[in-house]
XYZ file of C-alpha atoms in Angstrom:
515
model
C -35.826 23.788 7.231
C -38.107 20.741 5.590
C -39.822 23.201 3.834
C -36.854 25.135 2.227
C -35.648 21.853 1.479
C -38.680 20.192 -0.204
C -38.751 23.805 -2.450
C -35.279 23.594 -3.295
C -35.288 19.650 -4.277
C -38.377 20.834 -6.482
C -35.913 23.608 -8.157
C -33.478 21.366 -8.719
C -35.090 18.525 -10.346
C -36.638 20.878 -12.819
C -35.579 20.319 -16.733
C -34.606 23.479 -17.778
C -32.634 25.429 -15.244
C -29.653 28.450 -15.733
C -26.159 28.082 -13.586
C -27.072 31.053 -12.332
C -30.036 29.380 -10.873
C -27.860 26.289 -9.776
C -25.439 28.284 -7.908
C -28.339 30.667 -6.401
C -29.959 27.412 -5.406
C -26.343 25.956 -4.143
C -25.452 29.151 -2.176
C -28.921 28.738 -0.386
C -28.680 25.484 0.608
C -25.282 25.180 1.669
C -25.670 28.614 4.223
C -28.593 26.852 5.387
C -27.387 23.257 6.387
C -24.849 22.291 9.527
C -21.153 23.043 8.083
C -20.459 19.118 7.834
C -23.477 18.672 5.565
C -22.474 16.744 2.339
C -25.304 17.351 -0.208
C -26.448 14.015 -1.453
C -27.244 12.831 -4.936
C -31.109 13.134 -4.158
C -32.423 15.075 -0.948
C -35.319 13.584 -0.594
C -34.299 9.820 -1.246
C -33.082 7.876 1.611
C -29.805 7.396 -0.117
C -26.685 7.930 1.775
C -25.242 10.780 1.190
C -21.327 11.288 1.206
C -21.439 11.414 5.253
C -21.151 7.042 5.412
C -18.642 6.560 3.175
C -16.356 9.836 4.461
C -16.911 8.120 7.586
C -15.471 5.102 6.952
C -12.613 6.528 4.952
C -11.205 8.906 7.735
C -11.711 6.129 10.580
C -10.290 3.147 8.171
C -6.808 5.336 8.568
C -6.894 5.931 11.944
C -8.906 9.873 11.997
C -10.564 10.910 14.257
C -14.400 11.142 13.921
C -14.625 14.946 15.315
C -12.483 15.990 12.947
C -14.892 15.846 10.036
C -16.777 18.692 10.596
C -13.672 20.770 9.343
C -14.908 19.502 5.939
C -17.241 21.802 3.624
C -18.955 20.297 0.444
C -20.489 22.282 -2.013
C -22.186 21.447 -5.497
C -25.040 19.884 -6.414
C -25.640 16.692 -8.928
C -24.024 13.527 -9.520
C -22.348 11.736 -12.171
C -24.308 9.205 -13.848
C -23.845 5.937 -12.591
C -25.634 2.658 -10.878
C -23.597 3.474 -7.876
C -22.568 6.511 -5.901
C -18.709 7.469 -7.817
C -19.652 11.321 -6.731
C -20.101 11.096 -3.387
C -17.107 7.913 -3.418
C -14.822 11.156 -5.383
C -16.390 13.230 -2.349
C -15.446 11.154 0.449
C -12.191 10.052 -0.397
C -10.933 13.063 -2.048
C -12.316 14.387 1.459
C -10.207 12.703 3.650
C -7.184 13.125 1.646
C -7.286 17.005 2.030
C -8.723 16.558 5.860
C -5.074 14.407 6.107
C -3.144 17.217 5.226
C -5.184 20.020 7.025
C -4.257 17.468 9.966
C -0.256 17.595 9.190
C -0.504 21.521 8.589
C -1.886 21.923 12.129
C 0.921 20.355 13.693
C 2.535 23.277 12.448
C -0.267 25.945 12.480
C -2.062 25.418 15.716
C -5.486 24.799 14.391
C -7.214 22.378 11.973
C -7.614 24.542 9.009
C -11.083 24.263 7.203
C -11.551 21.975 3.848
C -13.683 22.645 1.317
C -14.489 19.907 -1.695
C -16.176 20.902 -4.485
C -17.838 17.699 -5.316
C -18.686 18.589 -9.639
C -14.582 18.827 -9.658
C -14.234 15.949 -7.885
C -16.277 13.721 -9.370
C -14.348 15.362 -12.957
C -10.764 14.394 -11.360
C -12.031 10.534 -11.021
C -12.285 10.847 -15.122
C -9.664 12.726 -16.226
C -7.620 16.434 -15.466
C -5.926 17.384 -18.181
C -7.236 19.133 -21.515
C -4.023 18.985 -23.800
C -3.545 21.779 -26.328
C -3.809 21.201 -30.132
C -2.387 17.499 -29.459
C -4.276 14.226 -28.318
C -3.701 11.916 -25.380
C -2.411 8.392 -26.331
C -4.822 5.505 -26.523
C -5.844 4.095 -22.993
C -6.585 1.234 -23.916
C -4.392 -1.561 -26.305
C -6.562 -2.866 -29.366
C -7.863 -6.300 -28.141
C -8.408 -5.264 -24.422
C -12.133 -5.192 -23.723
C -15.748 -6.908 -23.247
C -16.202 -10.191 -25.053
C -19.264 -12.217 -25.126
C -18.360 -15.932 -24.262
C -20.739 -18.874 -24.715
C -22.396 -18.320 -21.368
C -21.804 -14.668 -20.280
C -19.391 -11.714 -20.454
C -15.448 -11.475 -20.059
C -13.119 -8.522 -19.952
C -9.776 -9.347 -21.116
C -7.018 -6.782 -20.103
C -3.695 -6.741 -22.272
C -2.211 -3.390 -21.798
C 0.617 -4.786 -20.903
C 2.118 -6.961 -23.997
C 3.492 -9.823 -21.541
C -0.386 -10.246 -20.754
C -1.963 -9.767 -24.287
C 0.632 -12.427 -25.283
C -0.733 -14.921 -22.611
C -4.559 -14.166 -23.934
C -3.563 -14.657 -27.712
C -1.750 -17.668 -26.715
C -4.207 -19.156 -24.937
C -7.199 -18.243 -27.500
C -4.756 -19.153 -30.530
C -5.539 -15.960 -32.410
C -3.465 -13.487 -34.280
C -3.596 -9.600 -32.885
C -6.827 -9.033 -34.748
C -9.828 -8.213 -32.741
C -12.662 -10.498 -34.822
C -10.552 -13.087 -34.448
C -10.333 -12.634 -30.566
C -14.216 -12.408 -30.618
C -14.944 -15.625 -32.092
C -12.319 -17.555 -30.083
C -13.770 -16.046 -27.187
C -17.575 -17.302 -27.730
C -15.834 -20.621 -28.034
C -15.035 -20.881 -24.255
C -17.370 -20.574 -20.944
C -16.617 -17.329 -19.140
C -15.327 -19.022 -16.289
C -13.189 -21.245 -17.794
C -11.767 -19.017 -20.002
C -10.664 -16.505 -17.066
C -9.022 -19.548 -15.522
C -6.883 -20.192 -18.224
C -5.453 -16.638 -18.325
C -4.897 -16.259 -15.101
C -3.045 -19.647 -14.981
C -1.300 -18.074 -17.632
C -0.067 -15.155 -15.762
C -2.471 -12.854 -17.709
C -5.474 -10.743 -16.488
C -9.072 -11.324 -17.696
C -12.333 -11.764 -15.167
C -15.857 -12.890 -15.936
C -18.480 -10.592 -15.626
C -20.123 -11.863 -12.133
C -23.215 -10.593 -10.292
C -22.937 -8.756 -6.555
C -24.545 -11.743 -5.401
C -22.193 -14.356 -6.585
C -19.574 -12.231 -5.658
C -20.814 -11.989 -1.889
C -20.865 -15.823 -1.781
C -17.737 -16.162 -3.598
C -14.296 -17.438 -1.522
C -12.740 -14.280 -2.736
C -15.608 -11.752 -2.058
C -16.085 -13.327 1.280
C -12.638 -12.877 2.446
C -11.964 -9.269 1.193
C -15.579 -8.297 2.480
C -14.499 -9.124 6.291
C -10.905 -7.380 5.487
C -10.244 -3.739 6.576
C -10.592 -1.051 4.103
C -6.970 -0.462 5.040
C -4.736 -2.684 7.065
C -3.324 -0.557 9.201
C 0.135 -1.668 11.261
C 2.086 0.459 13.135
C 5.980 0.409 14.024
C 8.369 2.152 16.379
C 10.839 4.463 14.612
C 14.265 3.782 14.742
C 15.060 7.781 15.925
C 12.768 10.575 16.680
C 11.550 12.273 13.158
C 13.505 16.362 13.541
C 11.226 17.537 10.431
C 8.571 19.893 11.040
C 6.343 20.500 8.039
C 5.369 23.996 6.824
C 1.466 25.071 8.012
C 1.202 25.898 3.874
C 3.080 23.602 2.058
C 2.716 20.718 4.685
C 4.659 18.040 2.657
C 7.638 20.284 1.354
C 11.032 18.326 2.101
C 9.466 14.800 2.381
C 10.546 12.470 -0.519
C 8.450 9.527 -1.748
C 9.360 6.651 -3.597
C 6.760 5.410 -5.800
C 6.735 1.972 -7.449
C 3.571 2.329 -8.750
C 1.822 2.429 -12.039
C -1.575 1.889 -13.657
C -3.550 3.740 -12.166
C -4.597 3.987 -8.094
C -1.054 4.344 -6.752
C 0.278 7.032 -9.771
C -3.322 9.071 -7.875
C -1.706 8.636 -4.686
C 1.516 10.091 -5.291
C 0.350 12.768 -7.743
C -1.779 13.984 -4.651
C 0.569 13.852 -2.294
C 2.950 16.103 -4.648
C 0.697 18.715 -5.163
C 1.538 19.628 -1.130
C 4.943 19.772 -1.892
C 6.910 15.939 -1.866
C 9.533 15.009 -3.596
C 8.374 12.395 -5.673
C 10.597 10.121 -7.710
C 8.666 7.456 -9.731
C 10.916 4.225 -11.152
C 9.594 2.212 -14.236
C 11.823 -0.462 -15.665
C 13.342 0.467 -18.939
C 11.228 -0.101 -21.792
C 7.876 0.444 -20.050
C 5.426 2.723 -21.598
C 1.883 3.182 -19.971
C -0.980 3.048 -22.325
C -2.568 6.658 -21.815
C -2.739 7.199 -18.229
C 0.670 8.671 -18.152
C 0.349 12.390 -18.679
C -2.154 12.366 -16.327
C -1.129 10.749 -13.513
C 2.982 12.206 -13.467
C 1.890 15.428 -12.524
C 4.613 16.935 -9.866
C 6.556 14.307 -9.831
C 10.097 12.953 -11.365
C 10.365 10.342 -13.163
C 13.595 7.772 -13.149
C 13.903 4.047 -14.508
C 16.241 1.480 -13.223
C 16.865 -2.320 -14.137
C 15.635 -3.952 -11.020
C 17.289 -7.746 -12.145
C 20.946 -6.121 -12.273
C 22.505 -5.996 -8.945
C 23.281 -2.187 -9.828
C 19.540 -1.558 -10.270
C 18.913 -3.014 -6.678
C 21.691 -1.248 -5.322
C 20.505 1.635 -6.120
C 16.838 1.255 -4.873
C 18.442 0.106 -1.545
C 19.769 4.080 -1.432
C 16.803 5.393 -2.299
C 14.566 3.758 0.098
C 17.121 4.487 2.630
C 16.869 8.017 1.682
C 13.212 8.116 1.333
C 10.555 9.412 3.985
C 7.664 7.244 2.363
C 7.231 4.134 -0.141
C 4.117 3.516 -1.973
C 4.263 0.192 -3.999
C 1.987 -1.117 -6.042
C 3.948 -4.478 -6.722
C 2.027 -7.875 -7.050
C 2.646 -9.477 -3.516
C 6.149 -11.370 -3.288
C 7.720 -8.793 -6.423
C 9.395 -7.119 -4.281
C 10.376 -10.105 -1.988
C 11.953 -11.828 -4.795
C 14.167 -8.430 -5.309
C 15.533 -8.905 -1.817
C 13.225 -5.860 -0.638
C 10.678 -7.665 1.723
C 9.089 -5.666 4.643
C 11.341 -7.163 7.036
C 14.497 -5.976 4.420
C 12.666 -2.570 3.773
C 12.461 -1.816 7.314
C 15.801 -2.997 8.229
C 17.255 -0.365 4.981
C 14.925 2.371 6.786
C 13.396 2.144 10.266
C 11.734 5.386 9.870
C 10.206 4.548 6.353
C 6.590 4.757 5.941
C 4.797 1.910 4.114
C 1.479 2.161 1.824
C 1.175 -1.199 -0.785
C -1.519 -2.247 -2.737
C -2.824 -5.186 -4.232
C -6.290 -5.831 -6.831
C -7.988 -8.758 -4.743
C -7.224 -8.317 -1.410
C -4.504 -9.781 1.457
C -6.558 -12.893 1.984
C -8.459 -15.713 0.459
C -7.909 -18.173 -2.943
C -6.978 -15.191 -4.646
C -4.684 -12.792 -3.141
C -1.739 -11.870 -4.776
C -4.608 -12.296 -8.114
C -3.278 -9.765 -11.275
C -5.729 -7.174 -11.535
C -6.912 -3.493 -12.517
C -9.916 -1.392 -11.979
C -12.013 -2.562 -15.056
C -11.147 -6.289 -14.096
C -12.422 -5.478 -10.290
C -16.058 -4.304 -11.355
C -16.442 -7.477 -13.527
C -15.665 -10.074 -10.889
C -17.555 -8.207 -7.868
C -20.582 -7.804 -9.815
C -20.422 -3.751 -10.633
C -20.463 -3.967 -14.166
C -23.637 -6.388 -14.347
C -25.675 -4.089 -11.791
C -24.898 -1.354 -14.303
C -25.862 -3.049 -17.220
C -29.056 -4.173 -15.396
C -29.944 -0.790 -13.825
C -29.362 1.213 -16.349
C -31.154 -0.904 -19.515
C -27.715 -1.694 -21.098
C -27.294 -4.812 -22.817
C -23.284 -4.906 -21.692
C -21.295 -4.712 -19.267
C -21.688 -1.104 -17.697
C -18.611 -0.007 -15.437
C -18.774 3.123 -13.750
C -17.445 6.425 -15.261
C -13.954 6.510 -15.270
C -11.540 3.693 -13.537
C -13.486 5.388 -10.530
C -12.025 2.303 -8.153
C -8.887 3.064 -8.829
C -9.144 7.022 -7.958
C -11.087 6.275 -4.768
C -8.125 3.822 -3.426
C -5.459 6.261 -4.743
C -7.072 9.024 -2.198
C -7.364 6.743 -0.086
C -4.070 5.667 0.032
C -2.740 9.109 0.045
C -4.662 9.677 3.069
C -2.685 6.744 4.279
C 0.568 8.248 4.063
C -0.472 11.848 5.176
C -1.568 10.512 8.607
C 1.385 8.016 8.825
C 3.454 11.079 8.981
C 1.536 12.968 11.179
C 1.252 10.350 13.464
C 5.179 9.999 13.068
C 5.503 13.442 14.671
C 3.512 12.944 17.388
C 4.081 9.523 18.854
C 6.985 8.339 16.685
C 5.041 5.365 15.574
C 5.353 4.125 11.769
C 3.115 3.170 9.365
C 2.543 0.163 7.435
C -0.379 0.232 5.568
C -2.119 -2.062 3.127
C -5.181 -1.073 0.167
C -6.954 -3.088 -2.444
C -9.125 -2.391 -5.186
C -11.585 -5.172 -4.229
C -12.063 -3.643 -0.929
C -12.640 -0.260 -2.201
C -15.018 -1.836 -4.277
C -17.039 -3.357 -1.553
C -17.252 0.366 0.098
C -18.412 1.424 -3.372
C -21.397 -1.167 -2.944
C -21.945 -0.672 0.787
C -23.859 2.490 0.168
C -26.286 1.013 -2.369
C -27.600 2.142 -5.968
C -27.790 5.561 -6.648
C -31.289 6.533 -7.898
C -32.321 6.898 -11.729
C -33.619 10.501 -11.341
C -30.566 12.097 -10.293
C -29.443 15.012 -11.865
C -26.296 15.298 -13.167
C -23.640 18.035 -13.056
C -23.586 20.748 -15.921
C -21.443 20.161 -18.350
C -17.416 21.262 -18.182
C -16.913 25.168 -18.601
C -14.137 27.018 -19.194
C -13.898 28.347 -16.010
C -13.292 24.968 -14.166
C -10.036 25.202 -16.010
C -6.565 26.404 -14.709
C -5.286 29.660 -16.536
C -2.044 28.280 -16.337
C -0.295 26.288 -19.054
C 1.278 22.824 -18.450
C 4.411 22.187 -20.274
C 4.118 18.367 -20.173
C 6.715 16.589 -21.661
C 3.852 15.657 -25.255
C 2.964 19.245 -25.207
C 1.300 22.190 -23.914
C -2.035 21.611 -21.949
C -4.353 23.066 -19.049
C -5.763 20.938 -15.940
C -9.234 21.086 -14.306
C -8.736 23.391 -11.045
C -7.873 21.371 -7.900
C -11.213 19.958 -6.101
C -10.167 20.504 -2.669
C -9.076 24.005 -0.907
C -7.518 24.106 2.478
C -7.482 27.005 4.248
C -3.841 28.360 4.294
C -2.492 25.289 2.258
C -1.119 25.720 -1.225
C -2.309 23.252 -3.611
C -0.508 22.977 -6.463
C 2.205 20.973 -8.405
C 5.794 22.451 -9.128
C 6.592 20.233 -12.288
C 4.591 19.992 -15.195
C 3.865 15.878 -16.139
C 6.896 14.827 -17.440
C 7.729 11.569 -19.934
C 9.107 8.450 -18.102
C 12.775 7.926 -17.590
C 13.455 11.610 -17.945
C 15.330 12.360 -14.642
C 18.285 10.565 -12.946
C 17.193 8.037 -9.944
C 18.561 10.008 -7.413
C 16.787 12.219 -4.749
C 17.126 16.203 -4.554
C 18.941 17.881 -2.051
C 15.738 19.389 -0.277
C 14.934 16.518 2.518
C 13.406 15.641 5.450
C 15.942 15.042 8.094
C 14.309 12.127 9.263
C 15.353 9.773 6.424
C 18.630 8.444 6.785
C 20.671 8.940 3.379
C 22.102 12.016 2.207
C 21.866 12.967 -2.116
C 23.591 10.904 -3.986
């Protein structure tokens, strides 16, 4: 076996090699290694390979350890990066799919294999959708970016107009990007993000992992859970059964999520069969991310400060078998819908939140969002460091937020499992800091990696997507469960173009019929 491993390594770090040869050397090495064998970013580094961080995923939600072995990964290379985002797409993409081979068993009999295909996955923590002789809309607004201040970097995030407002106000600059720049080298890093944030707007410094490991913050979310997991007795015994292929068919999910971890969550948990209904207030457009992250779902808006608006979330979370919110801390509270209020609407209801900082410490309840996360814990400067940049380097892709969207979704798929068998309900709490920290946990990834081949047609979908700007095709799915259907019944629709109400198909074990 060390032999046939040392021969393929030398194959596969050749320069010039055919994807013939790839999936030759692929096929060889996956018939040859245990079936739970994840194949790392560099066989014969003492990296980890995806095995520590699936680990932690599946346990942080309750699995159980045996159960991994169901799980097949095939593919070899990496995306380029200071940290491990392939085998972080792996894992948590991983335990997702082993969630819902769990649920279909309760139906089935047997835990149905999983197979992730790690080049796809690692593609689906960038982006899925190829649109068809139209573009995708700008992710990002105009003056949100990397700034050099007097002392160091600072990302300033303004998406959102409510938060660019708060940085022009505070920098005393017209929307006009040079101008923003030499404000900015005006200030200290620090001092600057202080003044935003005080502000209610979103900027961090660019820190190193070491200052963020002695930080208040970083030392608080570092001792937290990856998920805080807290478990409630239903108010009556849950009648649905899922469906061994189609394992979330008649379960309806609320989401209250957007940019960009929860909106992964929900999309996931869609392409199994739920009912999702997303709510934006009206007027809210979402810089880019939208077409790709509505996929299967339905999407409503309602005026949360009019007593009608709240009125009619109170029937829909009565009505709803799950809730994923993505809410700063207290948003909801100051709505009237508080755990204790959302529990009382719907004993049965199961619970996934998220936050950017963490539950604890100086800065909990913090604004935040992916790129913001990998400047303050230190991400972005090992990148720039590692890999001879002379800026911040994030990751590829807002990989933080993908990894605690699966992660989430995992959440929710074992809440309702675990709702079948012992009647017990989920509550269950995420941040993007603490995904973070499991990014870092399993160390740099090495320099001599070798990266996926490029994107080829054939990692496309034949099908067409109708999405509400136009006709466009999707990477395949990454994950394949044996006798599950994977796949989304709606095409990605605009915001606010269905009515917030819930379809007739339910799960009888929510508590409000269709309005």
């Amino acid at each position: 076996m060390q032999t046939l491993k040392v021969i393929l390594t030398r194959l596969i770090n050749v320069d010039n090699y055919s994807s013939v040869a790839m999936d030759a050397i692929s096929s060889i090495w996956e018939a040859a290694m245990p079936d739970n064998f994840a194949f790392g970013p560099n066989p014969t580094s003492d990296k980890p390979s995806p095995n520590k961080l699936l680990q932690t995923s599946w346990t942080s939600i309750g699995g159980d350890p045996d159960e991994l072995k169901h799980i097949k990964f095939s593919g070899i290379g990496v995306l380029p990066s200071a940290f491990h985002v392939t085998e972080l797409a792996a894992a948590t993409i991983g335990v997702a799919s082993l969630a819902v081979a769990e649920l279909s068993a309760v139906a089935s009999g047997a835990l149905p294999t999983v197979g992730i295909d790690r080049r796809l996955a690692s593609y689906w923590f960038l982006t899925s959708l190829r649109p068809q002789d139209w573009s995708l809309p700008p992710q990002w607004d105009p003056i949100a970016g990397d700034y050099q201040a007097a002392d160091g970097w600072i990302r300033l995030h303004t998406n959102a107009p409510h938060h660019r407002d708060v940085v022009l106000s505070v920098l005393g600059t017209p929307i006009d990007k040079s101008s923003v720049e030499q404000a900015v080298e005006k200030w200290n890093a620090a001092d600057l993000e202080a003044a935003i944030v005080e502000r209610g707007g979103c900027a961090a410094s660019m820190r190193t992992q070491q200052a963020w490991a002695e930080h208040p913050q970083g030392l608080a979310v570092n001792a937290e859970p990856l998920i805080h997991l807290a478990w409630t007795t239903a108010a009556t015994p849950a009648h649905w059964t899922p469906m061994a292929e189609r394992p979330l068919q008649g379960i309806r999910v609320l989401d209250l999520t957007r940019i960009l971890a929860g909106p992964v969550a929900t999309r996931f948990l869609a392409a199994f069969g739920a009912d999702v209904l997303r709510i934006d207030p009206f007027g809210w457009e979402e810089p880019g991310t939208v077409p790709e992250v509505v996929l299967g779902k339905r999407c409503a808006r309602l005026d949360l400060k009019t007593a009608e608006g709240r009125d009619r979330l109170s029937h829909l979370i009565a009505g709803a078998d799950v809730i994923v919110h993505g809410y700063r801390p207290g948003a909801l509270a100051d709505l009237g819908f508080d755990p204790a209020q959302r529990r009382a609407i719907n004993p049965n209801l199961i619970d996934v939140c998220l936050d950017a900082y963490g539950w604890t410490g100086p800065w909990k309840g913090r604004r935040g969002f992916d790129s913001l996360i990998q400047m303050s814990t230190g991400i972005a400067d090992t990148g720039m460091r590692l890999m001879g940049r002379d800026r911040p380097t994030p990751l590829p892709g807002q990989s933080i937020d993908h990894g605690t969207g699966y992660l989430m979704a995992a959440a929710v798929v074992r809440g309702l499992t675990e709702r079948l068998r012992t009647g017990r309900v989920l509550e269950a709490r995420a941040s993007l800091a603490r995904t973070a920290q499991l990014l870092v946990s399993a160390g740099h990834q090495s320099a001599d990696t070798t990266a996926f081949l490029p994107e080829q047609q054939e990692d496309l979908s034949d099908a067409i997507e109708r999405t509400g700007w136009g006709p466009a095709r999707r990477l395949r799915p990454p994950a394949a469960i044996d006798g599950v259907t994977m796949g989304w019944d709606l095409p990605a629709p605009k915001l606010g173009s269905s009515p917030p109400v819930w379809l007739n198909t339910k799960s009888t074990s929510s508590t409000e019929l269709t309005s």
